[in-house]
PDB file of C-alpha atoms in Angstrom:
ATOM      1  CA  MET A   1     120.297  92.146 100.493  1.00 34.00           C
ATOM      2  CA  LYS A   2     118.826  90.322  97.514  1.00 33.00           C
ATOM      3  CA  SER A   3     120.916  88.263  95.127  1.00 35.00           C
ATOM      4  CA  PHE A   4     120.110  87.375  91.542  1.00 32.00           C
ATOM      5  CA  TRP A   5     120.826  84.451  89.224  1.00 33.00           C
ATOM      6  CA  VAL A   6     121.811  85.762  85.818  1.00 32.00           C
ATOM      7  CA  ILE A   7     122.277  84.072  82.420  1.00 28.00           C
ATOM      8  CA  LEU A   8     122.991  87.163  80.324  1.00 28.00           C
ATOM      9  CA  PHE A   9     126.429  88.728  80.184  1.00 29.00           C
ATOM     10  CA  LEU A  10     125.195  92.205  81.134  1.00 28.00           C
ATOM     11  CA  ILE A  11     123.048  92.883  84.175  1.00 27.00           C
ATOM     12  CA  ALA A  12     121.759  95.792  86.203  1.00 29.00           C
ATOM     13  CA  GLY A  13     123.276  96.581  89.564  1.00 31.00           C
ATOM     14  CA  LEU A  14     122.063  95.744  93.023  1.00 33.00           C
ATOM     15  CA  LEU A  15     119.571  98.132  94.582  1.00 37.00           C
ATOM     16  CA  SER A  16     122.166 100.463  96.036  1.00 36.00           C
ATOM     17  CA  GLN A  17     122.065 104.177  96.307  1.00 49.00           C
ATOM     18  CA  ASP A  18     125.327 104.811  94.526  1.00 56.00           C
ATOM     19  CA  LYS A  19     123.668 103.356  91.388  1.00 66.00           C
ATOM     20  CA  GLY A  20     126.661 101.130  90.761  1.00 78.00           C
ATOM     21  CA  SER A  21     126.432  97.920  88.801  1.00 91.00           C
ATOM     22  CA  VAL A  22     128.071  94.557  88.266  1.00 94.00           C
ATOM     23  CA  GLU A  23     128.813  93.499  84.699  1.00 92.00           C
ATOM     24  CA  VAL A  24     130.259  90.194  83.490  1.00 94.00           C
ATOM     25  CA  PHE A  25     131.661  90.056  79.981  1.00 94.00           C
ATOM     26  CA  ARG A  26     133.883  87.840  77.867  1.00 93.00           C
ATOM     27  CA  ILE A  27     136.941  88.608  75.785  1.00 94.00           C
ATOM     28  CA  GLU A  28     137.687  86.171  72.966  1.00 91.00           C
ATOM     29  CA  LYS A  29     141.378  85.837  72.154  1.00 89.00           C
ATOM     30  CA  GLU A  30     143.261  83.700  69.675  1.00 84.00           C
ATOM     31  CA  GLU A  31     144.210  80.993  72.160  1.00 86.00           C
ATOM     32  CA  HIS A  32     141.623  81.353  74.913  1.00 91.00           C
ATOM     33  CA  ILE A  33     138.477  83.075  76.206  1.00 91.00           C
ATOM     34  CA  GLU A  34     138.465  85.266  79.304  1.00 94.00           C
ATOM     35  CA  LEU A  35     135.529  86.042  81.561  1.00 94.00           C
ATOM     36  CA  HIS A  36     135.918  89.375  83.326  1.00 96.00           C
ATOM     37  CA  ALA A  37     133.743  91.132  85.898  1.00 96.00           C
ATOM     38  CA  ARG A  38     133.394  94.848  86.530  1.00 96.00           C
ATOM     39  CA  ASN A  39     132.016  96.226  89.806  1.00 97.00           C
ATOM     40  CA  THR A  40     131.208  99.946  89.814  1.00 96.00           C
ATOM     41  CA  ASN A  41     129.678  99.962  93.301  1.00 97.00           C
ATOM     42  CA  LEU A  42     131.249 101.757  96.252  1.00 97.00           C
ATOM     43  CA  TYR A  43     131.476  98.437  98.086  1.00 98.00           C
ATOM     44  CA  PRO A  44     132.885  94.981  97.276  1.00 98.00           C
ATOM     45  CA  VAL A  45     130.577  92.234  96.059  1.00 98.00           C
ATOM     46  CA  THR A  46     130.782  88.454  96.106  1.00 97.00           C
ATOM     47  CA  ILE A  47     130.114  86.712  92.815  1.00 96.00           C
ATOM     48  CA  GLU A  48     129.183  83.052  92.277  1.00 95.00           C
ATOM     49  CA  LEU A  49     129.735  81.813  88.735  1.00 93.00           C
ATOM     50  CA  ASP A  50     129.018  78.556  86.944  1.00 91.00           C
ATOM     51  CA  ALA A  51     129.013  77.630  83.261  1.00 89.00           C
ATOM     52  CA  ASP A  52     127.921  75.014  80.771  1.00 89.00           C
ATOM     53  CA  ILE A  53     130.839  74.488  78.403  1.00 89.00           C
ATOM     54  CA  ASP A  54     131.571  72.471  75.304  1.00 90.00           C
ATOM     55  CA  LYS A  55     135.029  72.030  73.782  1.00 88.00           C
ATOM     56  CA  LEU A  56     136.522  74.451  76.332  1.00 90.00           C
ATOM     57  CA  GLU A  57     138.764  73.786  79.329  1.00 87.00           C
ATOM     58  CA  PRO A  58     138.456  76.107  82.384  1.00 91.00           C
ATOM     59  CA  GLN A  59     141.713  77.025  84.098  1.00 89.00           C
ATOM     60  CA  LYS A  60     139.891  77.259  87.431  1.00 86.00           C
ATOM     61  CA  LYS A  61     137.468  74.832  88.988  1.00 84.00           C
ATOM     62  CA  LEU A  62     133.793  75.622  88.418  1.00 83.00           C
ATOM     63  CA  SER A  63     131.578  76.498  90.309  1.00 84.00           C
ATOM     64  CA  LEU A  64     133.587  79.601  91.131  1.00 90.00           C
ATOM     65  CA  VAL A  65     133.141  81.878  94.143  1.00 94.00           C
ATOM     66  CA  ASP A  66     135.141  85.104  94.135  1.00 95.00           C
ATOM     67  CA  PHE A  67     134.863  88.715  95.208  1.00 95.00           C
ATOM     68  CA  LEU A  68     135.186  91.999  93.370  1.00 97.00           C
ATOM     69  CA  PRO A  69     136.623  95.004  95.210  1.00 97.00           C
ATOM     70  CA  ALA A  70     134.776  98.295  94.950  1.00 97.00           C
ATOM     71  CA  ASN A  71     135.205 100.051  91.597  1.00 96.00           C
ATOM     72  CA  SER A  72     137.233  97.195  90.128  1.00 97.00           C
ATOM     73  CA  ASN A  73     137.627  95.168  86.952  1.00 95.00           C
ATOM     74  CA  ARG A  74     139.193  91.727  87.219  1.00 94.00           C
ATOM     75  CA  LEU A  75     139.629  88.432  85.418  1.00 95.00           C
ATOM     76  CA  LEU A  76     137.418  85.678  86.834  1.00 95.00           C
ATOM     77  CA  VAL A  77     138.381  82.649  84.757  1.00 94.00           C
ATOM     78  CA  ARG A  78     140.106  81.749  81.506  1.00 94.00           C
ATOM     79  CA  PHE A  79     138.961  78.990  79.132  1.00 94.00           C
ATOM     80  CA  THR A  80     141.305  77.367  76.606  1.00 91.00           C
ATOM     81  CA  TYR A  81     140.062  75.852  73.363  1.00 88.00           C
ATOM     82  CA  LYS A  82     140.263  72.069  73.203  1.00 87.00           C
ATOM     83  CA  ASP A  83     140.482  72.191  69.411  1.00 83.00           C
ATOM     84  CA  LEU A  84     140.853  75.451  67.509  1.00 76.00           C
ATOM     85  CA  LYS A  85     139.376  73.819  64.415  1.00 76.00           C
ATOM     86  CA  GLU A  86     136.078  72.990  66.116  1.00 80.00           C
ATOM     87  CA  GLY A  87     133.316  75.199  67.433  1.00 83.00           C
ATOM     88  CA  TRP A  88     132.735  75.762  71.130  1.00 87.00           C
ATOM     89  CA  ASN A  89     129.900  76.746  73.435  1.00 88.00           C
ATOM     90  CA  LEU A  90     129.836  78.756  76.668  1.00 89.00           C
ATOM     91  CA  ASN A  91     126.706  79.537  78.705  1.00 90.00           C
ATOM     92  CA  THR A  92     127.358  81.384  81.938  1.00 90.00           C
ATOM     93  CA  ARG A  93     125.239  81.657  85.081  1.00 91.00           C
ATOM     94  CA  TYR A  94     126.121  83.848  88.012  1.00 92.00           C
ATOM     95  CA  ARG A  95     124.782  85.837  90.908  1.00 94.00           C
ATOM     96  CA  TYR A  96     126.302  88.487  93.127  1.00 95.00           C
ATOM     97  CA  TYR A  97     125.597  90.227  96.408  1.00 96.00           C
ATOM     98  CA  MET A  98     126.927  93.022  98.557  1.00 97.00           C
ATOM     99  CA  GLY A  99     130.068  92.357 100.590  1.00 98.00           C
ATOM    100  CA  ASN A 100     133.082  90.055 100.564  1.00 98.00           C
ATOM    101  CA  ILE A 101     132.328  86.699 102.184  1.00 98.00           C
ATOM    102  CA  PHE A 102     136.072  86.130 102.647  1.00 98.00           C
ATOM    103  CA  ALA A 103     136.441  89.229 104.848  1.00 98.00           C
ATOM    104  CA  ARG A 104     137.743  88.626 108.365  1.00 97.00           C
ATOM    105  CA  HIS A 105     136.875  91.019 111.165  1.00 98.00           C
ATOM    106  CA  ASN A 106     139.782  92.539 113.071  1.00 97.00           C
ATOM    107  CA  ASP A 107     138.800  91.271 116.511  1.00 96.00           C
ATOM    108  CA  SER A 108     141.548  93.288 118.184  1.00 97.00           C
ATOM    109  CA  PHE A 109     139.894  96.575 117.184  1.00 98.00           C
ATOM    110  CA  ALA A 110     138.178  98.486 120.005  1.00 98.00           C
ATOM    111  CA  TYR A 111     135.234 100.568 118.787  1.00 98.00           C
ATOM    112  CA  ARG A 112     134.412 104.062 119.972  1.00 98.00           C
ATOM    113  CA  LEU A 113     131.039 104.542 121.629  1.00 98.00           C
ATOM    114  CA  PRO A 114     128.958 106.210 118.879  1.00 98.00           C
ATOM    115  CA  PHE A 115     127.702 109.168 120.908  1.00 98.00           C
ATOM    116  CA  PRO A 116     129.142 112.351 122.462  1.00 97.00           C
ATOM    117  CA  ILE A 117     131.999 112.149 124.940  1.00 97.00           C
ATOM    118  CA  GLY A 118     130.745 112.614 128.493  1.00 96.00           C
ATOM    119  CA  GLU A 119     127.128 111.709 127.743  1.00 97.00           C
ATOM    120  CA  SER A 120     125.583 108.514 129.133  1.00 97.00           C
ATOM    121  CA  TYR A 121     123.188 106.193 127.298  1.00 97.00           C
ATOM    122  CA  LYS A 122     121.659 102.851 128.178  1.00 96.00           C
ATOM    123  CA  VAL A 123     121.840  99.680 126.111  1.00 94.00           C
ATOM    124  CA  ASP A 124     118.144  98.809 125.933  1.00 87.00           C
ATOM    125  CA  GLN A 125     118.769  95.707 123.848  1.00 83.00           C
ATOM    126  CA  GLY A 126     122.104  93.964 123.690  1.00 80.00           C
ATOM    127  CA  PHE A 127     123.582  90.924 122.017  1.00 79.00           C
ATOM    128  CA  GLY A 128     120.912  88.217 121.883  1.00 67.00           C
ATOM    129  CA  GLY A 129     118.110  90.608 122.844  1.00 58.00           C
ATOM    130  CA  THR A 130     114.756  88.827 122.742  1.00 61.00           C
ATOM    131  CA  PHE A 131     112.822  91.575 120.933  1.00 62.00           C
ATOM    132  CA  SER A 132     114.723  91.580 117.649  1.00 61.00           C
ATOM    133  CA  HIS A 133     118.376  90.585 118.177  1.00 58.00           C
ATOM    134  CA  TYR A 134     118.403  86.948 117.136  1.00 56.00           C
ATOM    135  CA  GLY A 135     119.567  84.861 114.202  1.00 68.00           C
ATOM    136  CA  ASP A 136     121.932  86.742 111.920  1.00 72.00           C
ATOM    137  CA  SER A 137     121.127  89.965 113.846  1.00 75.00           C
ATOM    138  CA  ARG A 138     122.131  88.494 117.203  1.00 83.00           C
ATOM    139  CA  HIS A 139     125.109  90.789 117.754  1.00 91.00           C
ATOM    140  CA  ALA A 140     123.375  94.162 117.460  1.00 90.00           C
ATOM    141  CA  LEU A 141     123.037  96.950 120.026  1.00 94.00           C
ATOM    142  CA  ASP A 142     120.205  99.406 120.709  1.00 93.00           C
ATOM    143  CA  PHE A 143     121.187 102.594 122.544  1.00 97.00           C
ATOM    144  CA  ASN A 144     118.258 104.423 124.152  1.00 96.00           C
ATOM    145  CA  MET A 145     118.650 108.113 123.316  1.00 96.00           C
ATOM    146  CA  PRO A 146     116.398 111.040 122.435  1.00 97.00           C
ATOM    147  CA  THR A 147     115.836 112.086 118.849  1.00 98.00           C
ATOM    148  CA  GLY A 148     118.535 114.454 117.674  1.00 98.00           C
ATOM    149  CA  THR A 149     121.414 112.976 119.680  1.00 98.00           C
ATOM    150  CA  GLU A 150     124.684 113.397 117.801  1.00 99.00           C
ATOM    151  CA  ILE A 151     126.002 110.142 116.331  1.00 99.00           C
ATOM    152  CA  TYR A 152     129.729 109.637 115.780  1.00 99.00           C
ATOM    153  CA  ALA A 153     131.598 107.051 113.724  1.00 99.00           C
ATOM    154  CA  ALA A 154     132.621 104.143 115.933  1.00 99.00           C
ATOM    155  CA  ARG A 155     135.336 103.234 113.436  1.00 99.00           C
ATOM    156  CA  SER A 156     136.831 104.867 110.361  1.00 99.00           C
ATOM    157  CA  GLY A 157     135.789 103.816 106.868  1.00 99.00           C
ATOM    158  CA  LYS A 158     133.909 104.770 103.717  1.00 99.00           C
ATOM    159  CA  VAL A 159     130.226 105.662 103.514  1.00 99.00           C
ATOM    160  CA  VAL A 160     128.756 103.177 101.021  1.00 98.00           C
ATOM    161  CA  MET A 161     125.012 103.425 101.674  1.00 97.00           C
ATOM    162  CA  MET A 162     122.746 105.959 103.347  1.00 98.00           C
ATOM    163  CA  GLU A 163     119.142 107.095 103.591  1.00 98.00           C
ATOM    164  CA  GLU A 164     117.660 110.158 105.248  1.00 98.00           C
ATOM    165  CA  LYS A 165     114.412 110.988 103.416  1.00 97.00           C
ATOM    166  CA  ASN A 166     112.091 108.867 105.575  1.00 96.00           C
ATOM    167  CA  ASN A 167     109.931 110.432 108.287  1.00 95.00           C
ATOM    168  CA  ARG A 168     107.900 107.402 109.382  1.00 94.00           C
ATOM    169  CA  GLY A 169     108.401 104.937 112.191  1.00 93.00           C
ATOM    170  CA  GLY A 170     106.559 102.641 114.565  1.00 92.00           C
ATOM    171  CA  GLY A 171     106.435  99.324 116.350  1.00 86.00           C
ATOM    172  CA  SER A 172     105.072  97.228 113.495  1.00 87.00           C
ATOM    173  CA  GLU A 173     107.280  95.288 111.099  1.00 88.00           C
ATOM    174  CA  ASP A 174     105.754  97.004 108.070  1.00 91.00           C
ATOM    175  CA  MET A 175     107.782 100.061 109.130  1.00 92.00           C
ATOM    176  CA  MET A 176     111.086  98.281 108.367  1.00 90.00           C
ATOM    177  CA  PRO A 177     111.576  99.850 104.910  1.00 93.00           C
ATOM    178  CA  PHE A 178     111.346 103.368 106.345  1.00 96.00           C
ATOM    179  CA  ALA A 179     114.468 103.464 108.524  1.00 96.00           C
ATOM    180  CA  ASN A 180     117.064 106.134 107.835  1.00 98.00           C
ATOM    181  CA  PHE A 181     120.591 104.804 108.136  1.00 98.00           C
ATOM    182  CA  ILE A 182     124.276 105.060 107.313  1.00 98.00           C
ATOM    183  CA  THR A 183     126.418 102.078 106.287  1.00 98.00           C
ATOM    184  CA  ILE A 184     130.199 102.399 106.570  1.00 99.00           C
ATOM    185  CA  LEU A 185     132.699  99.973 105.018  1.00 99.00           C
ATOM    186  CA  HIS A 186     135.743  99.231 107.200  1.00 99.00           C
ATOM    187  CA  ASP A 187     139.251  98.431 106.013  1.00 98.00           C
ATOM    188  CA  ASP A 188     138.845  94.740 106.911  1.00 98.00           C
ATOM    189  CA  GLY A 189     135.813  94.338 104.638  1.00 98.00           C
ATOM    190  CA  THR A 190     133.172  94.468 107.369  1.00 98.00           C
ATOM    191  CA  PHE A 191     130.401  97.056 107.584  1.00 98.00           C
ATOM    192  CA  ALA A 192     128.775  99.075 110.366  1.00 98.00           C
ATOM    193  CA  ASP A 193     125.118 100.114 110.267  1.00 98.00           C
ATOM    194  CA  TYR A 194     123.836 103.154 112.163  1.00 98.00           C
ATOM    195  CA  SER A 195     120.048 102.939 111.928  1.00 95.00           C
ATOM    196  CA  HIS A 196     116.758 104.707 112.803  1.00 96.00           C
ATOM    197  CA  LEU A 197     118.251 108.155 112.209  1.00 98.00           C
ATOM    198  CA  ARG A 198     115.928 111.142 112.194  1.00 98.00           C
ATOM    199  CA  HIS A 199     114.505 112.658 109.013  1.00 98.00           C
ATOM    200  CA  GLN A 200     117.297 114.557 107.219  1.00 97.00           C
ATOM    201  CA  GLY A 201     119.633 113.323 109.929  1.00 97.00           C
ATOM    202  CA  VAL A 202     122.694 112.379 107.865  1.00 98.00           C
ATOM    203  CA  GLU A 203     125.826 114.551 107.931  1.00 98.00           C
ATOM    204  CA  VAL A 204     127.958 112.588 105.455  1.00 98.00           C
ATOM    205  CA  ARG A 205     127.777 111.788 101.751  1.00 98.00           C
ATOM    206  CA  LEU A 206     128.154 108.632  99.693  1.00 97.00           C
ATOM    207  CA  GLY A 207     131.784 107.749  99.055  1.00 97.00           C
ATOM    208  CA  GLN A 208     133.061 109.971 101.865  1.00 98.00           C
ATOM    209  CA  GLU A 209     135.907 108.675 104.000  1.00 98.00           C
ATOM    210  CA  VAL A 210     135.148 109.236 107.673  1.00 99.00           C
ATOM    211  CA  ARG A 211     137.393 108.924 110.692  1.00 99.00           C
ATOM    212  CA  THR A 212     136.692 107.437 114.094  1.00 98.00           C
ATOM    213  CA  GLY A 213     134.884 110.009 116.229  1.00 98.00           C
ATOM    214  CA  GLN A 214     133.590 112.086 113.306  1.00 99.00           C
ATOM    215  CA  LEU A 215     130.013 113.384 113.461  1.00 99.00           C
ATOM    216  CA  ILE A 216     127.956 111.422 110.921  1.00 99.00           C
ATOM    217  CA  GLY A 217     124.317 112.000 111.847  1.00 98.00           C
ATOM    218  CA  TYR A 218     121.548 112.322 114.423  1.00 99.00           C
ATOM    219  CA  SER A 219     119.476 109.658 116.138  1.00 98.00           C
ATOM    220  CA  GLY A 220     115.773 109.228 115.595  1.00 98.00           C
ATOM    221  CA  ALA A 221     112.930 106.713 115.498  1.00 95.00           C
ATOM    222  CA  THR A 222     112.386 106.032 111.802  1.00 97.00           C
ATOM    223  CA  GLY A 223     111.551 102.567 110.550  1.00 95.00           C
ATOM    224  CA  TYR A 224     110.736  99.626 112.811  1.00 90.00           C
ATOM    225  CA  ALA A 225     111.251 101.350 116.153  1.00 90.00           C
ATOM    226  CA  THR A 226     109.131 101.530 119.291  1.00 87.00           C
ATOM    227  CA  GLY A 227     110.894 104.715 120.340  1.00 91.00           C
ATOM    228  CA  PRO A 228     113.933 106.881 119.619  1.00 95.00           C
ATOM    229  CA  HIS A 229     117.215 104.988 119.745  1.00 95.00           C
ATOM    230  CA  LEU A 230     120.338 104.116 117.767  1.00 97.00           C
ATOM    231  CA  HIS A 231     120.589 100.614 116.338  1.00 96.00           C
ATOM    232  CA  PHE A 232     124.267  99.751 115.812  1.00 97.00           C
ATOM    233  CA  THR A 233     125.561  96.625 114.085  1.00 96.00           C
ATOM    234  CA  VAL A 234     128.891  95.458 112.729  1.00 98.00           C
ATOM    235  CA  LYS A 235     128.346  92.820 110.058  1.00 97.00           C
ATOM    236  CA  LYS A 236     129.958  90.818 107.268  1.00 96.00           C
ATOM    237  CA  ALA A 237     128.578  89.248 104.113  1.00 97.00           C
ATOM    238  CA  LYS A 238     127.580  85.594 104.202  1.00 95.00           C
ATOM    239  CA  ARG A 239     127.487  82.962 101.470  1.00 94.00           C
ATOM    240  CA  GLY A 240     124.349  83.245  99.376  1.00 93.00           C
ATOM    241  CA  GLY A 241     123.616  86.867 100.227  1.00 93.00           C
ATOM    242  CA  GLY A 242     122.719  88.831 103.330  1.00 93.00           C
ATOM    243  CA  PHE A 243     124.826  89.494 106.395  1.00 95.00           C
ATOM    244  CA  ILE A 244     125.724  88.078 109.761  1.00 94.00           C
ATOM    245  CA  SER A 245     126.358  90.372 112.725  1.00 95.00           C
ATOM    246  CA  ILE A 246     129.681  90.292 114.576  1.00 95.00           C
ATOM    247  CA  PRO A 247     130.322  90.705 118.322  1.00 95.00           C
ATOM    248  CA  VAL A 248     132.543  93.710 119.013  1.00 97.00           C
ATOM    249  CA  LYS A 249     134.110  95.477 121.977  1.00 97.00           C
ATOM    250  CA  PHE A 250     134.208  99.167 122.859  1.00 97.00           C
ATOM    251  CA  THR A 251     136.638 101.480 124.587  1.00 97.00           C
ATOM    252  CA  THR A 252     135.028 102.724 127.815  1.00 96.00           C
ATOM    253  CA  LYS A 253     136.107 104.326 131.083  1.00 92.00           C
ATOM    254  CA  ASP A 254     136.304 100.798 132.480  1.00 92.00           C
ATOM    255  CA  GLY A 255     138.531  99.521 129.701  1.00 96.00           C
ATOM    256  CA  ILE A 256     137.843  97.608 126.504  1.00 97.00           C
ATOM    257  CA  ILE A 257     134.675  95.619 127.087  1.00 96.00           C
ATOM    258  CA  GLU A 258     131.655  93.984 125.492  1.00 94.00           C
ATOM    259  CA  LEU A 259     128.579  96.068 126.283  1.00 95.00           C
ATOM    260  CA  LYS A 260     125.788  94.499 128.326  1.00 93.00           C
ATOM    261  CA  GLU A 261     122.041  94.911 128.009  1.00 91.00           C
ATOM    262  CA  GLY A 262     120.540  97.110 130.729  1.00 93.00           C
ATOM    263  CA  GLN A 263     123.808  98.919 131.457  1.00 94.00           C
ATOM    264  CA  SER A 264     124.541 102.593 130.781  1.00 96.00           C
ATOM    265  CA  TYR A 265     127.836 103.788 129.342  1.00 95.00           C
ATOM    266  CA  ILE A 266     129.495 107.188 129.212  1.00 95.00           C
ATOM    267  CA  GLY A 267     130.965 108.363 125.924  1.00 94.00           C
ATOM    268  CA  TYR A 268     134.740 108.094 126.134  1.00 89.00           C
TER     269      TYR A 268
END
């Protein structure tokens, strides 16, 4: 996810499908100045703020790193006047990006396998897979399954991003922008991505609250994919923008375990 440095007080939103925005504005009062931020996105964002000031005293240390919950308006920092009789100057710089970098994954949560109960699918690429699961994407899973397999929410949350219009896919990296997907925000501030869904293969809507085990879509091979499969990742925002994947465990017939590459698992 891209981040932007901004000098103006009003900026356009991140490239997100809910067409939300992030706006920073100031309120001048008799004894102080307040900088507020408004986030109209369906998801939280992290904001980094700095300022050049003259004859003002910030009540928080700058540079400031904070987060804005979804659909929120909050005070970022207050500046007091050093001398009410003199002029002052305030030039603000900030950037923002999707997700809360202070979020902490609930490691005790056991995820549901994201496919139908009783059906078995193989993990073609697991954590640390050499084809594409490295770096920040290290803890991702690829389930080998035919196009049109029902996909279920592995954990409850809110649908904050989705795409289903694409009908292209292939094994070259230039196919990356054409993946259909669903992104769900969890209650601990992490996200889950369900990717490579088929064309028109989404069964949920933006802003919808979904429960664990609810049908959300159908697998496919859109985007950067050598064949039909489900790419599943749990992730959290990282400082500076982008995400880092998180290792998770699943409830299976053999207990709560970390899935292994090359093994097949039955929906449970």
